Amino acid sequence: MKISAKGRYAIVAMIEMAIHYKDQQTLSLVTLSERLDISKIYLEQVFTLLKKQALVNAIKGSHGGYYLSKKPKEITLLEIMKATEAGLFEGTNETTSIKAPETEVVLIRQVYQPLDEAIEQYLSGKTLEDLQNEVESLRSKNTNMYYI
């Protein structure tokens, strides 16, 4: 499976926002761009999609920025991916429906539908909080390492 840059950037930006959620901090796109080394212009496109799906809210002004619209434990990877990777969740085009309709039915029942369901189940079971906790755990381990 290939996730576009837009989808990957959305996930990492949302993780960064989740880390700062408890501080009730808004994060500007400039700040996110610098922290994550992602183009601000590209982040603007990503955040337009996230805002459209009500995953983030914005405060305008010099001290404004974006913040999560819900708690990190209430935002799933499925929601983020659907906001940025709509094409991944579209139905698969028919392959042989005219000449071999039975084969098409088997493909739908045995391949496409189970695959779609498995992906959606996995992504809906992973929350932003799950990813945030793992990132914070890895960061704390890295800061506790001592080199001689």
XYZ file of C-alpha atoms in Angstrom:
148
model
C 0.000 0.000 0.000
C 1.349 3.403 -0.887
C 0.250 6.319 1.240
C 0.773 9.713 -0.369
C 2.914 12.462 1.116
C -0.305 14.272 2.020
C -1.462 11.315 4.121
C 1.930 10.794 5.767
C 2.316 14.496 6.557
C -1.181 14.620 8.020
C -0.395 11.748 10.377
C 2.927 13.173 11.624
C 1.454 16.665 12.039
C -1.515 15.273 13.961
C 0.834 13.286 16.231
C 2.791 16.473 16.954
C -0.464 18.266 17.751
C -1.551 15.404 20.014
C 1.692 15.716 21.971
C 0.835 19.359 22.700
C -2.896 18.753 23.244
C -2.657 18.486 27.027
C -0.945 21.913 27.135
C -3.894 23.331 25.172
C -1.358 24.806 22.790
C -2.206 25.925 19.298
C 0.486 25.200 16.739
C 1.076 27.407 13.740
C 1.900 25.890 10.386
C 5.268 27.654 10.553
C 6.037 25.885 13.847
C 4.916 22.520 12.487
C 6.869 23.108 9.295
C 10.068 23.793 11.243
C 9.622 20.922 13.715
C 8.762 18.337 11.077
C 10.800 19.686 8.148
C 7.724 19.816 5.918
C 6.897 22.638 3.511
C 4.480 25.167 5.035
C 2.671 25.427 1.711
C 2.131 21.671 1.670
C 0.926 21.730 5.278
C -1.640 24.380 4.322
C -3.143 21.932 1.828
C -3.133 19.126 4.391
C -4.735 21.248 7.105
C -7.432 22.448 4.728
C -8.467 18.793 4.344
C -8.212 18.077 8.081
C -10.259 21.169 8.932
C -12.879 20.256 6.335
C -13.372 16.925 8.144
C -13.529 18.692 11.550
C -10.369 17.021 12.851
C -8.710 20.362 13.618
C -9.868 23.885 14.366
C -8.049 27.140 13.751
C -7.593 30.371 15.634
C -6.698 33.352 13.480
C -4.276 36.083 14.408
C -0.657 36.523 15.385
C -0.963 34.084 18.291
C -3.282 31.751 16.439
C -2.744 28.335 15.022
C -4.366 24.949 14.825
C -5.542 22.625 17.557
C -7.206 19.214 17.634
C -10.993 19.383 17.588
C -11.250 16.258 19.765
C -9.103 14.428 22.292
C -6.300 12.343 20.721
C -7.980 9.157 21.959
C -11.113 10.094 19.974
C -9.363 10.574 16.618
C -8.629 7.434 14.634
C -6.162 6.864 11.857
C -9.147 5.996 9.696
C -10.505 9.532 10.079
C -7.158 11.085 9.178
C -6.678 8.781 6.210
C -10.210 9.365 4.919
C -9.606 13.112 5.120
C -6.390 12.957 3.105
C -6.500 9.691 1.147
C -10.074 9.531 -0.111
C -9.007 7.471 -3.135
C -7.915 4.592 -0.914
C -11.486 4.106 0.245
C -13.225 4.192 -3.102
C -14.537 0.921 -4.435
C -12.387 -1.078 -6.829
C -13.414 -0.777 -10.464
C -14.987 -3.784 -12.113
C -12.585 -6.005 -13.990
C -14.553 -8.649 -15.855
C -18.227 -8.024 -15.140
C -19.429 -8.280 -18.751
C -17.536 -11.352 -19.996
C -17.090 -13.156 -16.686
C -19.594 -11.894 -14.109
C -19.036 -14.897 -11.812
C -15.338 -14.094 -11.595
C -16.167 -10.501 -10.734
C -18.466 -11.624 -7.899
C -15.724 -13.885 -6.510
C -13.158 -11.077 -6.682
C -15.494 -8.734 -4.817
C -16.443 -11.292 -2.156
C -13.073 -12.958 -1.672
C -10.556 -10.182 -2.315
C -11.765 -6.594 -2.500
C -14.387 -6.571 0.244
C -12.329 -8.474 2.871
C -9.292 -6.325 2.126
C -11.288 -3.088 2.468
C -12.825 -4.327 5.727
C -9.450 -5.375 7.182
C -7.860 -2.022 6.380
C -10.782 -0.063 7.816
C -10.858 -2.234 10.946
C -7.135 -1.774 11.569
C -7.174 1.984 10.970
C -10.291 2.511 13.093
C -8.629 0.607 15.954
C -5.568 2.893 16.030
C -6.015 6.262 17.682
C -3.882 9.338 17.606
C -3.258 8.758 21.313
C -1.805 5.294 20.551
C 0.718 6.823 18.163
C 1.412 9.767 20.463
C 2.188 7.453 23.390
C 4.599 5.400 21.325
C 6.389 8.493 19.986
C 6.724 9.919 23.500
C 8.001 6.582 24.785
C 10.665 6.418 22.081
C 11.662 10.039 22.691
C 12.072 9.438 26.426
C 14.237 6.371 25.759
C 16.419 8.375 23.383
C 16.927 11.177 25.917
C 17.889 8.664 28.609
C 20.686 7.108 26.561
C 24.206 7.857 27.667
C 27.169 7.448 25.386
C 30.741 7.006 26.573
